[in-house]
mmCIF file of C-alpha atoms and ligand atoms in Angstrom:
data_model
loop_
_atom_site.group_PDB
_atom_site.id
_atom_site.type_symbol
_atom_site.label_atom_id
_atom_site.label_comp_id
_atom_site.label_asym_id
_atom_site.label_seq_id
_atom_site.Cartn_x
_atom_site.Cartn_y
_atom_site.Cartn_z
ATOM 1 C CA UNK X 287 23.357 2.164 -40.733
ATOM 2 C CA UNK X 288 24.239 4.596 -37.972
ATOM 3 C CA UNK X 289 27.881 5.525 -38.154
ATOM 4 C CA UNK X 290 28.640 4.120 -41.600
ATOM 5 C CA UNK X 291 28.159 7.409 -43.451
ATOM 6 C CA UNK X 292 29.976 9.531 -40.924
ATOM 7 C CA UNK X 293 32.603 7.263 -39.434
ATOM 8 C CA UNK X 294 35.454 8.336 -37.212
ATOM 9 C CA UNK X 295 37.556 9.169 -40.243
ATOM 10 C CA UNK X 296 34.767 10.354 -42.497
ATOM 11 C CA UNK X 297 34.196 13.906 -43.622
ATOM 12 C CA UNK X 298 32.538 16.369 -41.305
ATOM 13 C CA UNK X 299 33.523 19.306 -39.165
ATOM 14 C CA UNK X 300 33.426 17.552 -35.842
ATOM 15 C CA UNK X 301 35.116 14.197 -35.418
ATOM 16 C CA UNK X 302 32.274 11.722 -35.099
ATOM 17 C CA UNK X 303 32.393 8.493 -33.108
ATOM 18 C CA UNK X 304 32.841 5.185 -34.882
ATOM 19 C CA UNK X 305 29.937 2.854 -34.293
ATOM 20 C CA UNK X 306 32.107 0.385 -32.356
ATOM 21 C CA UNK X 307 33.549 3.024 -30.042
ATOM 22 C CA UNK X 308 33.963 1.570 -26.544
ATOM 23 C CA UNK X 309 34.067 -2.054 -27.718
ATOM 24 C CA UNK X 310 37.001 -4.421 -27.239
ATOM 25 C CA UNK X 311 37.491 -7.195 -29.769
ATOM 26 C CA UNK X 312 39.721 -10.242 -30.050
ATOM 27 C CA UNK X 313 40.331 -11.366 -33.636
ATOM 28 C CA UNK X 314 42.138 -14.672 -34.176
ATOM 29 C CA UNK X 315 44.347 -15.261 -37.194
ATOM 30 C CA UNK X 316 44.580 -11.510 -37.688
ATOM 31 C CA UNK X 317 48.047 -11.487 -39.247
ATOM 32 C CA UNK X 318 46.788 -12.036 -42.790
ATOM 33 C CA UNK X 319 43.833 -12.305 -45.143
ATOM 34 C CA UNK X 320 40.299 -11.990 -43.846
ATOM 35 C CA UNK X 321 41.366 -11.775 -40.176
ATOM 36 C CA UNK X 322 43.658 -8.862 -40.914
ATOM 37 C CA UNK X 323 40.898 -6.979 -42.736
ATOM 38 C CA UNK X 324 38.463 -7.623 -39.893
ATOM 39 C CA UNK X 325 40.892 -6.367 -37.235
ATOM 40 C CA UNK X 326 41.542 -3.163 -39.177
ATOM 41 C CA UNK X 327 37.856 -2.591 -39.934
ATOM 42 C CA UNK X 328 36.756 -3.035 -36.313
ATOM 43 C CA UNK X 329 39.504 -0.672 -35.173
ATOM 44 C CA UNK X 330 38.486 1.906 -37.797
ATOM 45 C CA UNK X 331 35.021 1.866 -36.293
ATOM 46 C CA UNK X 332 36.463 2.573 -32.859
ATOM 47 C CA UNK X 333 36.925 -0.864 -31.268
ATOM 48 C CA UNK X 334 40.155 -1.653 -29.457
ATOM 49 C CA UNK X 335 41.500 -4.810 -31.041
ATOM 50 C CA UNK X 336 43.650 -7.674 -29.814
ATOM 51 C CA UNK X 337 45.411 -8.967 -32.934
ATOM 52 C CA UNK X 338 46.032 -12.688 -32.468
ATOM 53 C CA UNK X 339 48.488 -14.448 -34.746
ATOM 54 C CA UNK X 340 50.631 -17.553 -34.921
ATOM 55 C CA UNK X 341 54.039 -18.014 -36.500
ATOM 56 C CA UNK X 342 55.886 -15.008 -37.874
ATOM 57 C CA UNK X 343 54.885 -11.669 -36.389
ATOM 58 C CA UNK X 344 55.364 -9.736 -39.644
ATOM 59 C CA UNK X 345 51.729 -9.941 -40.700
ATOM 60 C CA UNK X 346 50.483 -9.014 -37.236
ATOM 61 C CA UNK X 347 52.787 -5.972 -37.211
ATOM 62 C CA UNK X 348 51.365 -4.978 -40.581
ATOM 63 C CA UNK X 349 47.851 -5.309 -39.148
ATOM 64 C CA UNK X 350 48.775 -3.115 -36.193
ATOM 65 C CA UNK X 351 50.327 -0.426 -38.397
ATOM 66 C CA UNK X 352 47.167 -0.344 -40.523
ATOM 67 C CA UNK X 353 45.148 -0.003 -37.322
ATOM 68 C CA UNK X 354 47.326 2.898 -36.223
ATOM 69 C CA UNK X 355 47.228 4.482 -39.684
ATOM 70 C CA UNK X 356 43.436 4.462 -39.409
ATOM 71 C CA UNK X 357 43.657 6.205 -36.039
ATOM 72 C CA UNK X 358 42.682 3.045 -34.163
ATOM 73 C CA UNK X 359 44.074 1.200 -31.181
ATOM 74 C CA UNK X 360 45.254 -2.364 -30.837
ATOM 75 C CA UNK X 361 47.730 -4.792 -29.364
ATOM 76 C CA UNK X 362 49.428 -7.872 -30.810
ATOM 77 C CA UNK X 363 49.402 -11.229 -29.036
ATOM 78 C CA UNK X 364 50.721 -14.570 -30.225
ATOM 79 C CA UNK X 365 48.477 -17.467 -29.314
ATOM 80 C CA UNK X 366 47.901 -20.850 -30.873
ATOM 81 C CA UNK X 367 44.147 -21.415 -30.687
ATOM 82 C CA UNK X 368 44.638 -25.177 -30.378
ATOM 83 C CA UNK X 369 46.430 -24.760 -27.037
ATOM 84 C CA UNK X 370 44.037 -24.173 -24.144
ATOM 85 C CA UNK X 371 46.569 -22.299 -22.011
ATOM 86 C CA UNK X 372 47.333 -19.932 -24.868
ATOM 87 C CA UNK X 373 43.615 -19.520 -25.519
ATOM 88 C CA UNK X 374 43.127 -18.460 -21.898
ATOM 89 C CA UNK X 375 46.131 -16.129 -22.109
ATOM 90 C CA UNK X 376 44.643 -14.501 -25.220
ATOM 91 C CA UNK X 377 41.367 -13.726 -23.461
ATOM 92 C CA UNK X 378 43.293 -12.553 -20.375
ATOM 93 C CA UNK X 379 45.337 -10.092 -22.427
ATOM 94 C CA UNK X 380 42.174 -8.343 -23.638
ATOM 95 C CA UNK X 381 41.014 -7.972 -20.036
ATOM 96 C CA UNK X 382 44.392 -6.896 -18.645
ATOM 97 C CA UNK X 383 45.017 -4.389 -21.461
ATOM 98 C CA UNK X 384 41.543 -2.990 -22.050
ATOM 99 C CA UNK X 385 39.547 -4.128 -18.998
ATOM 100 C CA UNK X 386 37.093 -6.324 -20.916
ATOM 101 C CA UNK X 387 36.329 -8.175 -24.134
ATOM 102 C CA UNK X 388 32.894 -7.885 -25.684
ATOM 103 C CA UNK X 389 33.465 -9.036 -29.258
ATOM 104 C CA UNK X 390 35.130 -12.295 -30.230
ATOM 105 C CA UNK X 391 35.909 -13.063 -33.866
ATOM 106 C CA UNK X 392 36.887 -16.707 -34.383
ATOM 107 C CA UNK X 393 38.653 -16.310 -37.705
ATOM 108 C CA UNK X 394 41.803 -18.480 -37.553
ATOM 109 C CA UNK X 395 41.417 -21.442 -39.858
ATOM 110 C CA UNK X 396 43.197 -23.684 -42.286
ATOM 111 C CA UNK X 397 42.521 -26.200 -45.005
ATOM 112 C CA UNK X 398 44.609 -29.093 -46.281
ATOM 113 C CA UNK X 399 43.758 -30.606 -49.642
ATOM 114 C CA UNK X 400 44.021 -34.380 -49.874
ATOM 115 C CA UNK X 401 41.997 -37.195 -51.358
ATOM 116 C CA UNK X 402 39.947 -38.835 -48.624
ATOM 117 C CA UNK X 403 41.906 -42.094 -48.866
ATOM 118 C CA UNK X 404 45.200 -40.270 -48.344
ATOM 119 C CA UNK X 405 44.340 -38.059 -45.350
ATOM 120 C CA UNK X 406 46.639 -38.686 -42.380
ATOM 121 C CA UNK X 407 45.674 -38.548 -38.719
ATOM 122 C CA UNK X 408 47.983 -35.558 -38.291
ATOM 123 C CA UNK X 409 46.292 -33.611 -41.102
ATOM 124 C CA UNK X 410 42.830 -34.488 -39.808
ATOM 125 C CA UNK X 411 43.671 -33.394 -36.257
ATOM 126 C CA UNK X 412 45.311 -30.174 -37.347
ATOM 127 C CA UNK X 413 42.295 -29.037 -39.368
ATOM 128 C CA UNK X 414 39.743 -30.010 -36.713
ATOM 129 C CA UNK X 415 41.842 -28.526 -33.889
ATOM 130 C CA UNK X 416 42.406 -25.121 -35.497
ATOM 131 C CA UNK X 417 38.971 -24.749 -37.092
ATOM 132 C CA UNK X 418 36.748 -26.239 -34.401
ATOM 133 C CA UNK X 419 38.437 -27.001 -31.085
ATOM 134 C CA UNK X 420 40.055 -23.543 -31.032
ATOM 135 C CA UNK X 421 36.802 -21.580 -31.535
ATOM 136 C CA UNK X 422 35.013 -23.843 -29.029
ATOM 137 C CA UNK X 423 37.422 -23.236 -26.157
ATOM 138 C CA UNK X 424 38.137 -19.599 -26.959
ATOM 139 C CA UNK X 425 34.397 -18.954 -26.947
ATOM 140 C CA UNK X 426 34.214 -20.774 -23.628
ATOM 141 C CA UNK X 427 36.971 -18.541 -22.170
ATOM 142 C CA UNK X 428 35.156 -15.471 -23.572
ATOM 143 C CA UNK X 429 31.801 -16.498 -22.061
ATOM 144 C CA UNK X 430 33.302 -17.369 -18.672
ATOM 145 C CA UNK X 431 34.739 -13.855 -18.379
ATOM 146 C CA UNK X 432 31.465 -12.247 -19.474
ATOM 147 C CA UNK X 433 29.540 -14.231 -16.856
ATOM 148 C CA UNK X 434 31.734 -12.825 -14.076
ATOM 149 C CA UNK X 435 30.206 -9.392 -14.631
ATOM 150 C CA UNK X 436 26.901 -10.327 -16.296
ATOM 151 C CA UNK X 437 28.167 -8.579 -19.414
ATOM 152 C CA UNK X 438 26.728 -9.049 -22.898
ATOM 153 C CA UNK X 439 28.834 -10.035 -25.873
ATOM 154 C CA UNK X 440 29.071 -10.949 -29.540
ATOM 155 C CA UNK X 441 30.683 -14.013 -31.050
ATOM 156 C CA UNK X 442 31.279 -13.956 -34.804
ATOM 157 C CA UNK X 443 32.687 -17.087 -36.421
ATOM 158 C CA UNK X 444 34.270 -17.007 -39.842
ATOM 159 C CA UNK X 445 33.097 -20.303 -41.255
ATOM 160 C CA UNK X 446 32.758 -20.931 -45.011
ATOM 161 C CA UNK X 447 30.230 -21.725 -47.696
ATOM 162 C CA UNK X 448 31.531 -25.219 -46.923
ATOM 163 C CA UNK X 449 29.664 -25.249 -43.637
ATOM 164 C CA UNK X 450 26.911 -26.437 -46.026
ATOM 165 C CA UNK X 451 28.460 -27.252 -49.391
ATOM 166 C CA UNK X 452 30.529 -30.294 -50.279
ATOM 167 C CA UNK X 453 34.154 -29.660 -51.327
ATOM 168 C CA UNK X 454 35.799 -32.866 -52.624
ATOM 169 C CA UNK X 455 39.373 -33.208 -51.381
ATOM 170 C CA UNK X 456 38.572 -31.182 -48.279
ATOM 171 C CA UNK X 457 36.435 -33.540 -46.170
ATOM 172 C CA UNK X 458 38.004 -32.566 -42.827
ATOM 173 C CA UNK X 459 37.685 -28.857 -43.687
ATOM 174 C CA UNK X 460 33.987 -29.289 -44.520
ATOM 175 C CA UNK X 461 33.467 -31.279 -41.310
ATOM 176 C CA UNK X 462 35.114 -28.538 -39.252
ATOM 177 C CA UNK X 463 32.995 -25.812 -40.844
ATOM 178 C CA UNK X 464 29.829 -27.911 -40.546
ATOM 179 C CA UNK X 465 30.725 -28.378 -36.884
ATOM 180 C CA UNK X 466 31.183 -24.634 -36.530
ATOM 181 C CA UNK X 467 27.702 -24.147 -37.953
ATOM 182 C CA UNK X 468 26.203 -26.461 -35.332
ATOM 183 C CA UNK X 469 28.296 -24.930 -32.557
ATOM 184 C CA UNK X 470 26.872 -21.534 -33.535
ATOM 185 C CA UNK X 471 23.279 -22.774 -33.689
ATOM 186 C CA UNK X 472 23.562 -24.587 -30.382
ATOM 187 C CA UNK X 473 25.262 -21.742 -28.538
ATOM 188 C CA UNK X 474 22.752 -19.209 -29.874
ATOM 189 C CA UNK X 475 20.190 -21.068 -27.774
ATOM 190 C CA UNK X 476 22.407 -21.676 -24.759
ATOM 191 C CA UNK X 477 23.926 -18.190 -24.620
ATOM 192 C CA UNK X 478 20.881 -16.160 -25.684
ATOM 193 C CA UNK X 479 19.566 -15.877 -22.107
ATOM 194 C CA UNK X 480 22.940 -14.352 -21.129
ATOM 195 C CA UNK X 481 22.593 -11.644 -23.770
ATOM 196 C CA UNK X 482 25.380 -13.145 -25.843
ATOM 197 C CA UNK X 483 24.776 -13.458 -29.582
ATOM 198 C CA UNK X 484 26.619 -15.765 -31.956
ATOM 199 C CA UNK X 485 26.559 -15.786 -35.746
ATOM 200 C CA UNK X 486 28.616 -17.127 -38.618
ATOM 201 C CA UNK X 487 29.940 -15.301 -41.645
ATOM 202 C CA UNK X 488 30.442 -17.772 -44.489
ATOM 203 C CA UNK X 489 32.839 -16.529 -47.183
ATOM 204 C CA UNK X 490 33.063 -18.115 -50.609
ATOM 205 C CA UNK X 491 36.136 -17.675 -52.792
ATOM 206 C CA UNK X 492 37.957 -14.631 -51.425
ATOM 207 C CA UNK X 493 41.347 -13.309 -52.555
ATOM 208 C CA UNK X 494 43.502 -14.378 -49.584
ATOM 209 C CA UNK X 495 46.622 -16.461 -48.912
ATOM 210 C CA UNK X 496 44.446 -19.571 -48.324
ATOM 211 C CA UNK X 497 43.635 -19.440 -52.056
ATOM 212 C CA UNK X 498 47.167 -18.577 -53.245
ATOM 213 C CA UNK X 499 47.709 -21.954 -54.921
ATOM 214 C CA UNK X 500 44.394 -21.812 -56.742
ATOM 215 C CA UNK X 501 44.998 -18.223 -57.850
ATOM 216 C CA UNK X 502 48.375 -19.141 -59.338
ATOM 217 C CA UNK X 503 46.534 -21.376 -61.834
ATOM 218 C CA UNK X 504 44.719 -19.108 -64.309
ATOM 219 C CA UNK X 505 42.586 -21.872 -65.880
ATOM 220 C CA UNK X 506 41.343 -23.025 -62.451
ATOM 221 C CA UNK X 507 40.600 -19.449 -61.389
ATOM 222 C CA UNK X 508 38.723 -18.820 -64.645
ATOM 223 C CA UNK X 509 36.666 -21.955 -64.041
ATOM 224 C CA UNK X 510 35.903 -20.822 -60.493
ATOM 225 C CA UNK X 511 34.837 -17.372 -61.731
ATOM 226 C CA UNK X 512 32.402 -19.036 -64.140
ATOM 227 C CA UNK X 513 30.766 -20.656 -61.105
ATOM 228 C CA UNK X 514 30.343 -17.329 -59.334
ATOM 229 C CA UNK X 515 27.212 -15.472 -60.508
ATOM 230 C CA UNK X 516 28.840 -12.092 -59.769
ATOM 231 C CA UNK X 517 31.793 -13.229 -61.894
ATOM 232 C CA UNK X 518 34.669 -12.293 -59.593
ATOM 233 C CA UNK X 519 36.361 -13.560 -56.468
ATOM 234 C CA UNK X 520 35.537 -11.629 -53.314
ATOM 235 C CA UNK X 521 37.654 -9.061 -51.507
ATOM 236 C CA UNK X 522 38.509 -9.322 -47.799
ATOM 237 C CA UNK X 523 36.536 -6.121 -47.151
ATOM 238 C CA UNK X 524 33.406 -7.801 -48.509
ATOM 239 C CA UNK X 525 33.691 -9.997 -45.423
ATOM 240 C CA UNK X 526 34.951 -7.460 -42.874
ATOM 241 C CA UNK X 527 31.971 -5.134 -43.460
ATOM 242 C CA UNK X 528 29.527 -7.876 -42.472
ATOM 243 C CA UNK X 529 31.567 -8.637 -39.358
ATOM 244 C CA UNK X 530 31.544 -4.945 -38.362
ATOM 245 C CA UNK X 531 27.777 -4.902 -38.796
ATOM 246 C CA UNK X 532 27.367 -8.024 -36.648
ATOM 247 C CA UNK X 533 29.479 -6.420 -33.916
ATOM 248 C CA UNK X 534 27.385 -3.232 -33.997
ATOM 249 C CA UNK X 535 24.253 -2.204 -32.113
ATOM 250 C CA UNK X 536 22.270 -2.643 -35.331
ATOM 251 C CA UNK X 537 22.716 -6.420 -35.048
ATOM 252 C CA UNK X 538 21.574 -6.698 -31.413
ATOM 253 C CA UNK X 539 18.605 -8.934 -32.258
ATOM 254 C CA UNK X 540 20.468 -11.281 -34.591
ATOM 255 C CA UNK X 541 21.684 -14.624 -33.293
ATOM 256 C CA UNK X 542 21.918 -18.168 -34.633
ATOM 257 C CA UNK X 543 22.341 -17.147 -38.286
ATOM 258 C CA UNK X 544 24.863 -17.599 -41.047
ATOM 259 C CA UNK X 545 25.611 -14.662 -43.372
ATOM 260 C CA UNK X 546 26.954 -15.908 -46.695
ATOM 261 C CA UNK X 547 29.389 -13.673 -48.604
ATOM 262 C CA UNK X 548 30.097 -15.550 -51.809
ATOM 263 C CA UNK X 549 28.930 -13.628 -54.895
ATOM 264 C CA UNK X 550 26.200 -16.240 -55.321
ATOM 265 C CA UNK X 551 28.614 -19.211 -55.521
ATOM 266 C CA UNK X 552 26.606 -21.457 -53.220
ATOM 267 C CA UNK X 553 23.439 -20.944 -55.304
ATOM 268 C CA UNK X 554 25.141 -21.647 -58.590
ATOM 269 C CA UNK X 555 24.848 -24.788 -60.668
ATOM 270 C CA UNK X 556 26.302 -25.401 -64.112
ATOM 271 C CA UNK X 557 25.896 -28.213 -66.559
ATOM 272 C CA UNK X 558 28.578 -28.152 -69.164
HETATM 273 C C1 BGC S 609 37.937 -22.111 -49.077
HETATM 274 C C2 BGC S 609 38.504 -21.772 -50.430
HETATM 275 C C3 BGC S 609 37.476 -22.018 -51.522
HETATM 276 C C4 BGC S 609 36.189 -21.326 -51.189
HETATM 277 C C5 BGC S 609 35.093 -21.587 -52.210
HETATM 278 C C6 BGC S 609 36.630 -21.394 -48.884
HETATM 279 O O1 BGC S 609 36.101 -21.779 -47.663
HETATM 280 O O2 BGC S 609 38.838 -21.708 -48.068
HETATM 281 O O3 BGC S 609 39.639 -22.572 -50.633
HETATM 282 O O4 BGC S 609 37.964 -21.522 -52.736
HETATM 283 O O5 BGC S 609 35.735 -21.749 -49.929
HETATM 284 O O6 BGC S 609 34.978 -22.939 -52.511
#
């Protein structure tokens, strides 16, 4: 792919341009895990990045220092994606700081494990609000701004293998990710004529804080690894590379698709 071999920080006599040079990206939930890796990767490739986070700003600061260490540019902004005013403010900050926003990465997400019969209304709403309502209205804010100038754009949603696969104990999570899949498919059709693409990246079991509890139990992790044909959990950069590709010129003709990054997990079946 153009730019991968000779990136901004790659070897070579003359400093070459990263393949996302000139782009401006908003990445939600960029203070940790997959979102953090995506923000840093996009910045390494030359995009200016708005690092969205919620809660403590420590993680977001860490993301920004990694961006700077890679020679990139970014800004931190705290916005809760479930709050429509904050969602608007997040999109506005990209425009006021960098004059535009042409890449949106809907990454912020959460899961709450509970047996179906125990799930509370509060838990249900929290999962659906963060994972589905947030991406819906942030994408709407993104598209509204693009329409003002007839600009093209890319939306990349971080969904999950559970946009398709059942995950007992996580019904609301699966519903939110299944909803994200249909949002993506529907908007690919509705936004295509505007030159706006939308795709999902569906990670499997990745080493991130969302899996901290699972990873603290060696027998459960070993069992999970046995279900993964490649035999290991994924790394955040396995996901961020696909996102960088989807934000690049190389992916201009791709819309309405899900890219699974799961070491084969979703194709695996064991009888034991
Ligand atoms: C979930 C993880 C889970 C993985 C594979 C992800 O979407 O966040 O908790 O381990 O899917 O099942």
